[in-house]
XYZ file of C-alpha atoms in Angstrom:
527
model
C 18.598 56.743 -29.012
C 15.080 55.528 -30.025
C 13.686 53.340 -32.850
C 10.697 55.037 -35.185
C 9.130 51.489 -34.071
C 9.960 51.950 -30.235
C 8.385 55.896 -30.326
C 5.272 54.495 -32.096
C 4.444 51.738 -29.740
C 4.563 54.360 -27.007
C 2.982 56.718 -28.345
C 0.127 53.921 -28.842
C 0.902 53.282 -25.049
C -0.430 56.501 -24.322
C -2.851 57.085 -26.358
C -6.953 56.578 -25.427
C -7.455 55.389 -29.096
C -10.723 52.873 -30.554
C -8.350 50.907 -32.493
C -4.986 51.027 -30.580
C -5.191 47.798 -30.467
C -5.191 47.446 -34.753
C -2.107 48.861 -35.016
C -0.178 46.906 -31.600
C -0.909 43.098 -32.914
C 0.904 43.774 -36.047
C 3.890 44.005 -33.922
C 3.883 40.813 -32.342
C 5.012 39.559 -34.981
C 8.049 41.848 -35.160
C 11.271 39.907 -35.458
C 12.961 41.905 -32.358
C 11.660 39.895 -28.627
C 12.157 43.025 -26.962
C 10.032 44.702 -29.146
C 7.335 41.576 -29.051
C 7.700 41.062 -24.765
C 7.139 44.853 -24.760
C 3.711 44.700 -27.061
C 2.538 41.584 -24.510
C 3.028 44.327 -20.808
C 0.736 47.058 -22.718
C -2.167 44.373 -24.425
C -2.262 43.059 -20.754
C -2.363 46.067 -18.865
C -4.940 47.326 -21.587
C -6.864 44.417 -20.212
C -7.096 43.837 -23.595
C -9.290 39.877 -25.023
C -8.117 41.069 -28.722
C -4.451 41.135 -27.235
C -4.725 37.395 -25.483
C -6.858 36.202 -27.993
C -3.415 36.924 -30.789
C -1.179 36.430 -28.032
C -2.722 32.742 -27.288
C -2.912 32.518 -31.787
C 1.316 32.331 -31.517
C 1.279 30.050 -28.610
C 4.025 28.042 -30.101
C 6.043 31.234 -30.983
C 5.156 32.980 -27.803
C 9.017 33.482 -25.104
C 8.527 32.112 -22.093
C 8.403 35.932 -20.993
C 5.042 35.991 -22.958
C 3.596 32.640 -21.955
C 4.827 34.018 -17.960
C 2.704 37.549 -18.698
C 0.001 35.051 -20.088
C -0.327 32.741 -17.239
C -0.043 36.054 -15.118
C -3.166 37.695 -15.836
C -5.799 33.942 -15.196
C -8.988 36.317 -15.402
C -8.255 38.091 -18.942
C -7.155 34.425 -20.293
C -10.251 32.829 -19.626
C -12.320 34.853 -21.393
C -10.014 34.549 -24.145
C -9.969 31.474 -23.820
C -13.736 30.821 -24.049
C -13.522 33.178 -27.278
C -11.014 30.688 -28.896
C -13.084 27.316 -28.248
C -16.221 29.135 -28.902
C -15.250 30.411 -32.461
C -11.682 30.396 -33.276
C -10.517 28.576 -36.508
C -8.709 25.300 -36.034
C -5.055 26.362 -35.229
C -6.504 29.858 -32.535
C -9.579 26.743 -31.265
C -6.353 23.846 -30.555
C -4.078 26.763 -29.221
C -7.303 27.238 -26.447
C -7.883 23.401 -25.943
C -4.043 23.782 -24.682
C -3.809 25.723 -22.392
C -7.530 25.194 -20.845
C -6.144 21.383 -20.181
C -3.440 23.245 -18.596
C -5.482 25.514 -16.422
C -7.301 22.586 -14.933
C -10.129 24.618 -14.864
C -13.432 22.688 -14.652
C -15.502 26.054 -16.097
C -14.080 25.045 -19.229
C -15.981 22.020 -19.878
C -18.449 23.196 -21.715
C -17.278 25.113 -23.538
C -14.869 21.693 -24.513
C -18.169 19.953 -24.990
C -20.101 22.535 -26.908
C -16.822 22.262 -29.461
C -17.008 18.497 -29.609
C -21.551 19.322 -31.244
C -19.793 20.696 -33.461
C -15.875 19.144 -34.994
C -16.015 16.225 -36.789
C -13.221 13.709 -36.588
C -9.713 15.418 -37.210
C -7.157 17.049 -34.586
C -9.722 19.892 -33.306
C -11.939 17.132 -31.490
C -8.869 15.026 -30.176
C -7.677 17.923 -28.799
C -11.049 18.206 -27.733
C -11.095 15.489 -26.250
C -7.348 15.394 -24.819
C -8.791 18.360 -22.872
C -12.050 17.191 -21.427
C -10.288 13.678 -20.432
C -8.058 16.104 -18.172
C -10.262 18.321 -16.915
C -12.935 15.233 -15.422
C -9.372 13.308 -14.308
C -8.560 15.811 -12.168
C -11.864 16.352 -10.633
C -11.837 12.622 -10.167
C -8.561 12.971 -8.519
C -9.191 15.499 -6.609
C -12.680 13.181 -5.563
C -10.894 10.383 -4.889
C -7.605 11.820 -2.947
C -6.379 9.697 -0.344
C -5.205 12.299 1.202
C -8.210 14.956 1.266
C -10.822 12.730 3.734
C -13.184 15.955 3.506
C -12.638 17.049 -0.361
C -13.729 21.062 -0.654
C -17.281 21.334 -1.371
C -16.894 23.205 -5.169
C -15.358 20.192 -6.770
C -18.683 17.983 -4.828
C -20.452 20.926 -7.296
C -17.739 20.851 -10.009
C -18.630 17.303 -10.425
C -22.705 17.113 -10.557
C -21.940 20.804 -13.355
C -19.856 18.107 -15.569
C -21.899 15.236 -14.998
C -25.102 17.285 -16.431
C -22.976 19.069 -18.546
C -21.648 16.103 -20.719
C -24.722 14.183 -20.088
C -27.366 16.841 -21.550
C -24.507 16.228 -24.359
C -24.708 12.761 -24.600
C -28.805 12.625 -23.915
C -29.271 15.036 -26.837
C -26.998 12.623 -28.868
C -25.407 16.713 -30.385
C -21.916 14.555 -30.329
C -20.761 11.916 -32.716
C -19.231 9.327 -32.025
C -19.762 10.216 -27.828
C -18.080 6.787 -26.902
C -15.189 8.552 -25.712
C -17.752 11.413 -23.086
C -19.925 8.724 -22.295
C -16.512 6.586 -20.851
C -15.669 10.283 -18.479
C -19.419 10.921 -18.034
C -19.240 7.550 -15.822
C -16.421 8.035 -14.347
C -17.745 10.550 -12.724
C -20.984 9.703 -12.196
C -23.058 7.798 -9.391
C -25.748 5.990 -9.054
C -27.974 8.277 -7.622
C -27.402 10.188 -10.718
C -30.338 10.923 -12.695
C -28.620 11.368 -15.759
C -26.313 8.431 -15.066
C -29.125 6.107 -14.859
C -31.248 7.475 -17.974
C -27.787 5.742 -19.809
C -29.208 2.223 -18.456
C -33.197 2.947 -19.907
C -34.798 5.866 -20.705
C -31.722 7.303 -24.234
C -30.758 6.136 -27.458
C -30.230 2.583 -28.249
C -26.490 3.581 -28.720
C -25.986 5.435 -25.335
C -26.940 2.561 -24.268
C -25.231 -0.589 -25.781
C -22.213 1.666 -25.481
C -22.149 1.982 -21.523
C -22.632 -1.195 -21.276
C -19.913 -2.200 -23.588
C -17.565 0.883 -21.118
C -18.790 -0.810 -17.737
C -17.785 -4.617 -19.072
C -14.429 -3.141 -20.495
C -13.045 0.035 -19.609
C -10.105 0.563 -17.271
C -11.016 3.950 -16.000
C -10.968 3.892 -12.058
C -14.154 5.286 -12.041
C -16.248 3.125 -14.321
C -14.832 0.614 -12.320
C -16.153 2.235 -9.834
C -19.291 3.271 -10.301
C -19.893 -0.766 -11.124
C -19.010 -1.217 -7.167
C -20.972 1.353 -6.256
C -24.566 0.043 -7.780
C -24.216 -2.760 -5.091
C -25.574 -0.733 -3.133
C -28.758 0.167 -5.059
C -31.613 -2.337 -4.920
C -31.658 -2.962 -8.331
C -28.267 -2.344 -10.137
C -28.390 -2.881 -14.438
C -28.272 -5.638 -16.153
C -25.555 -4.642 -17.785
C -23.763 -4.162 -14.572
C -24.424 -7.185 -13.220
C -22.774 -8.870 -15.996
C -19.940 -6.621 -15.893
C -19.442 -8.514 -11.855
C -19.984 -11.994 -13.237
C -18.240 -11.729 -16.754
C -14.495 -9.331 -16.438
C -11.547 -10.647 -16.057
C -8.983 -8.315 -16.705
C -6.241 -7.510 -13.864
C -7.303 -4.318 -13.766
C -11.465 -4.827 -12.334
C -9.524 -7.317 -10.471
C -7.821 -5.982 -8.471
C -9.526 -2.525 -7.812
C -12.978 -4.451 -7.116
C -10.533 -6.813 -4.152
C -9.099 -3.563 -3.211
C -12.612 -1.738 -2.709
C -13.975 -4.797 -1.003
C -14.916 -2.838 3.257
C -14.272 -4.798 6.193
C -18.171 -4.580 6.059
C -19.948 -4.984 3.717
C -23.764 -3.402 4.095
C -26.897 -5.858 3.768
C -27.527 -4.178 0.236
C -24.107 -4.835 -0.855
C -24.165 -8.253 1.194
C -27.506 -9.455 -0.680
C -26.343 -8.109 -3.983
C -23.071 -9.574 -3.994
C -24.509 -13.200 -2.570
C -27.237 -13.398 -6.175
C -23.446 -13.919 -7.926
C -24.035 -17.443 -8.748
C -21.121 -16.932 -11.162
C -17.314 -14.693 -10.574
C -15.081 -15.801 -13.413
C -12.332 -14.115 -12.461
C -12.312 -16.611 -9.278
C -12.477 -19.728 -11.619
C -11.005 -19.311 -14.660
C -7.288 -17.406 -15.072
C -5.998 -19.010 -11.974
C -2.742 -17.425 -12.959
C -4.440 -13.780 -13.028
C -4.259 -14.434 -9.283
C -1.177 -14.887 -8.489
C -0.072 -11.872 -10.128
C -1.646 -10.007 -7.311
C -0.593 -7.982 -5.483
C 0.361 -10.064 -1.586
C -2.638 -7.271 0.103
C -5.178 -7.883 -2.258
C -4.551 -12.021 -2.409
C -5.803 -11.866 1.069
C -9.105 -10.366 0.503
C -9.621 -12.943 -2.312
C -11.525 -15.924 -0.399
C -13.226 -13.368 1.559
C -14.634 -12.007 -1.959
C -15.748 -15.547 -3.095
C -17.837 -16.109 0.184
C -19.512 -13.107 0.469
C -20.594 -14.376 -3.273
C -23.225 -17.186 -3.694
C -20.281 -19.253 -5.845
C -20.912 -22.864 -5.187
C -19.199 -24.393 -2.677
C -17.269 -26.829 -5.016
C -16.255 -23.627 -6.816
C -15.313 -21.888 -3.720
C -13.364 -24.864 -2.168
C -11.674 -26.182 -6.037
C -10.467 -22.054 -4.650
C -9.505 -22.504 -1.139
C -7.843 -25.495 -1.777
C -5.585 -23.380 -4.773
C -4.638 -20.375 -2.312
C -3.247 -22.604 0.424
C -1.187 -24.253 -1.965
C -0.109 -21.690 -4.187
C -1.696 -18.171 -2.682
C 0.891 -15.428 -0.898
C 1.566 -15.807 2.146
C -1.710 -13.500 3.233
C -3.799 -15.541 1.104
C -2.581 -18.663 2.838
C -3.135 -17.187 6.373
C -7.247 -16.487 4.966
C -7.739 -20.300 4.116
C -5.522 -21.767 7.083
C -8.909 -23.290 8.304
C -8.346 -25.104 5.214
C -6.192 -27.764 6.445
C -7.608 -29.040 9.130
C -10.239 -30.452 6.586
C -7.046 -32.751 4.858
C -5.283 -35.740 5.951
C -2.177 -35.101 8.125
C 0.487 -36.045 5.349
C -1.811 -33.413 2.955
C -1.581 -31.315 5.558
C 2.622 -32.071 5.971
C 2.851 -31.831 2.222
C 1.962 -28.301 1.826
C 3.294 -26.605 4.996
C 6.923 -28.477 4.189
C 6.761 -27.256 0.561
C 6.376 -23.977 1.807
C 9.016 -23.737 4.411
C 11.605 -23.768 0.819
C 9.161 -21.234 -0.927
C 11.507 -19.030 -2.071
C 8.453 -15.936 -0.409
C 10.685 -16.202 2.762
C 6.798 -14.693 3.884
C 5.295 -17.662 2.743
C 7.502 -19.943 4.436
C 7.096 -17.757 7.816
C 3.287 -18.269 7.248
C 3.675 -22.510 7.126
C 6.112 -22.194 10.240
C 3.492 -20.455 12.129
C 1.199 -23.653 11.379
C 3.617 -27.029 11.966
C 2.520 -26.863 15.344
C -1.282 -25.811 15.522
C -1.443 -28.549 12.285
C 0.005 -30.999 15.229
C 2.838 -31.860 11.732
C 4.936 -34.851 13.419
C 8.471 -33.169 13.091
C 7.117 -29.707 13.601
C 9.801 -29.189 17.178
C 13.379 -30.214 14.657
C 11.654 -28.280 11.326
C 11.384 -24.941 13.855
C 14.516 -25.479 15.433
C 15.825 -25.296 12.228
C 14.161 -22.333 11.388
C 16.135 -20.733 14.000
C 19.293 -19.958 11.498
C 16.784 -18.956 8.367
C 18.061 -15.900 6.921
C 14.628 -14.709 6.485
C 14.259 -11.883 9.483
C 10.428 -13.409 9.272
C 11.276 -17.427 9.000
C 13.529 -16.670 12.101
C 10.650 -14.687 14.098
C 7.726 -17.056 13.244
C 10.107 -19.882 14.785
C 11.047 -18.292 17.907
C 7.733 -17.443 18.059
C 6.286 -20.942 18.173
C 9.188 -21.877 20.508
C 8.418 -19.010 23.463
C 6.856 -21.301 24.961
C 10.548 -22.751 25.996
C 12.222 -19.884 27.576
C 14.878 -19.920 30.307
C 12.648 -19.861 33.121
C 10.512 -23.446 32.198
C 14.071 -24.807 32.092
C 15.032 -23.514 35.311
C 11.998 -25.507 36.195
C 13.095 -28.796 34.973
C 17.282 -28.640 34.212
C 17.707 -30.735 37.385
C 15.668 -33.701 34.908
C 18.042 -33.039 32.862
C 21.212 -35.046 31.775
C 24.161 -32.831 30.374
C 24.160 -33.601 27.035
C 20.096 -32.092 27.125
C 21.008 -29.651 28.336
C 23.628 -27.985 26.861
C 21.308 -28.524 23.287
C 18.974 -26.355 25.349
C 21.274 -23.708 25.451
C 22.361 -23.861 22.153
C 18.368 -23.973 21.521
C 17.781 -20.337 23.425
C 20.179 -19.196 23.252
C 18.239 -18.537 19.118
C 14.860 -17.745 20.850
C 15.849 -15.403 22.743
C 18.869 -13.054 22.118
C 19.115 -11.573 25.700
C 19.723 -15.249 27.260
C 22.851 -13.697 29.134
C 21.460 -10.837 30.039
C 18.252 -12.132 31.633
C 20.524 -14.634 33.857
C 23.074 -12.407 35.025
C 20.280 -10.406 35.889
C 18.233 -13.920 38.120
C 21.830 -14.730 39.605
C 22.358 -11.266 41.088
C 18.295 -10.780 41.748
C 17.043 -10.870 45.542
C 15.936 -14.278 46.190
C 18.097 -16.790 47.580
C 16.707 -19.433 45.629
C 16.874 -18.250 42.384
C 20.504 -17.047 43.147
C 21.298 -21.345 42.856
C 19.324 -22.749 40.633
C 19.747 -20.310 37.958
C 23.525 -19.835 38.884
C 23.499 -23.936 38.609
C 21.839 -23.416 35.310
C 24.236 -21.664 33.830
C 26.567 -24.523 34.388
C 24.480 -26.707 32.948
C 23.478 -24.295 29.916
C 27.544 -24.459 29.062
C 27.399 -20.051 30.411
C 29.473 -20.376 33.399
C 31.787 -18.212 31.124
C 29.216 -15.791 30.583
C 28.420 -15.099 33.794
C 31.591 -15.341 35.210
C 31.668 -11.562 36.403
C 27.891 -12.313 38.359
C 29.314 -15.489 39.666
C 32.151 -13.618 40.916
C 29.691 -11.484 42.926
C 28.624 -13.849 45.351
C 31.172 -14.541 46.851
C 30.562 -11.794 48.605
C 26.937 -12.662 49.399
C 25.698 -12.851 52.867
C 24.660 -16.188 52.679
C 26.730 -18.930 53.533
C 25.019 -21.714 50.990
C 25.633 -19.051 48.368
C 28.947 -17.764 48.706
C 29.921 -21.920 48.537
C 27.729 -22.425 45.676
C 30.262 -19.356 44.122
C 32.855 -20.869 44.935
C 32.172 -24.476 43.475
C 30.724 -23.290 40.051
C 33.994 -21.234 39.747
C 35.735 -24.233 40.457
C 34.447 -25.284 37.099
C 36.218 -22.875 35.460
C 39.464 -23.845 37.253
C 41.134 -20.588 35.548
C 43.969 -18.645 37.128
C 41.374 -15.916 37.816
C 39.409 -18.391 39.365
C 41.907 -19.912 41.781
C 42.629 -16.756 42.970
C 39.248 -15.585 44.167
C 38.766 -19.236 45.882
C 42.101 -19.073 47.216
C 40.648 -15.462 48.758
C 37.578 -17.558 49.999
C 40.074 -19.929 52.472
C 39.421 -17.067 54.893
C 35.862 -17.254 54.791
C 34.614 -16.886 58.846
C 32.257 -20.194 57.852
C 33.978 -23.448 58.093
C 32.111 -24.997 55.446
C 32.714 -22.153 52.656
C 36.554 -22.730 53.875
C 36.201 -26.791 53.600
C 34.105 -26.565 49.734
C 37.736 -24.067 48.783
C 40.220 -26.113 50.520
C 38.287 -29.546 48.592
C 38.485 -27.209 45.399
C 41.576 -25.856 45.015
C 43.011 -29.917 46.125
C 41.104 -31.295 43.055
C 42.730 -28.566 40.920
C 45.549 -29.242 41.863
C 46.436 -25.693 43.234
C 48.921 -25.074 46.093
C 47.476 -23.489 48.832
C 48.899 -20.754 50.737
C 50.807 -21.965 54.243
C-alpha cells in the first residue's frame, strides 16, 4: 500500500500546475532513497532546469542512480550548469564547476572565465582555475594527440574561441592575479594569434611581465612549444629569445630536443643561428647525461644549428663522445678522427667496458674504422659478450671473414691457424655447418672437394659426416676418393664400414685409396 507521500508525488507527477516543482524539490531531501530517486526521475522527465539545479546543489549526497540520471540528460544539465556557475552561491557554483570539469566540454569556458572576473581568492576561484585548466588541457591534448593526425575542425575552433575569451579577459584586466589564466592562454596560443602578440607588446605592463616570466619558467608543454614555434617568425619577442638562451630546466631541454625536426625551415635556421648563448649546452653536463638516449642523440645537431662559439661546440662534442649515451656517441664519432690514435683507443677501449652495453656496441663498431691496433683481438673477444647488441656488432665488423673467404685461403694456412679460424667462424656465422653441408652436396665438383677438405681443416668432419658419406656415390671417381680419405680421418667403426664398401668401387684408384686407408687404420680387410 502506498504511503501518503508517494500518493502525493504521483499526483504531482500528473499535474501541469506551474508550482509543481516547488512541491517536488523538498522531497529530494527525503530520508528514503527510493523517494529521492523517484522524484529525480520526475524532475528530469519534466525537463526541469530548476530541478537539475537542485540536484547539482545536492551533488555530494546524490545516489549513483541520481548521478547516472543527470549524466544521461546532457542538454538539461548544460543549461543548469550555466545557471549554477553564473548565479549560484558558493556551494552551488563549486558543484557546477566540478561537473563542468568532468564533462570536458569547452562550452563552459566563457562562464568559468566570467566567474573568475567576479571572485576574489578563495575556494570558488581555486575550483574555477582547476576546472578551466582541465578544460583547456583537454583542448591542448586533443590537438596534440599523436594518434590523431587530423584533429576534428571543431577542436581547432575551440582553441581559437578559447584563446579569444582568455585574451579578452586578460587584456581587459578583469581577472585578479591573472598568472594561471595567462599560462593557459600561452599554452593554447600560436604566434599568429593577435591576442598572443598583444601579450608581448600592447597590453598592461603586468601582463607583459607575467608572460615574459612564464615563457622562461612554465613547464606546460603548450607554453614550451609556443617558445619553439616563435622560431618560425621573423622577429621573435625578446623574452622568447631570452628563454631560448637561458632556460636550463630538464623539461624545456627535453621538449626542445624532442621537437628538433629532421629538416629545419630557413627561418628556423636563421633564428637558431643567432643564439650565440645556449646555457643548457654549456653549463650542466649532468643534465645532458640524465636525458634519454634518443634525445642525447640530437644534442650535437641542436648545438650545430645555433651560433654557439666553436670552442664551446668542441668541448661539448668531446664530452659527448666520452660520456654520452650510445646515440650521442654515434652522433659525434667524427670527433675520434681529430684525436691522436692513443686518445681514440683510450676512449673506445674504455667504452667497451661501459655498463651501458649499447655504448659498448658503439665502441665495437668503431674499432676497425679508427684503426685501433689490436682491433681484431678485441672484436674476437666480444663474440662471447653477454650482450646480444655487442655480439651482433662484433659479427658485423668481422663480417668480411666468411666461409667463402676461408675456402679461398685455407690451403695456405697451417693446422693450428685453421682450427682457430674454425672457432672464429662458428662465432661469426651461426649457420657455418649448414652452409658447409650445402656446398659439399652442391653441383660443382671443385667446390664439393674444396669444402670437404675445408671441413677437415676446420675440425668439423663429424658435423658434416653425412654429407661426405653421400660423396661415396658421386659419379666422379676423384670425388669418391676424396670422401674415402676424409672418412679415414674419422677412423671410427662407421667410417671403416663405409670405406670397406668402397673396395668394390669400379675405379682402381678409389679401390686403392680405400685399401691404403683401411691398412693405415689397421682394419681387417675382407678376404
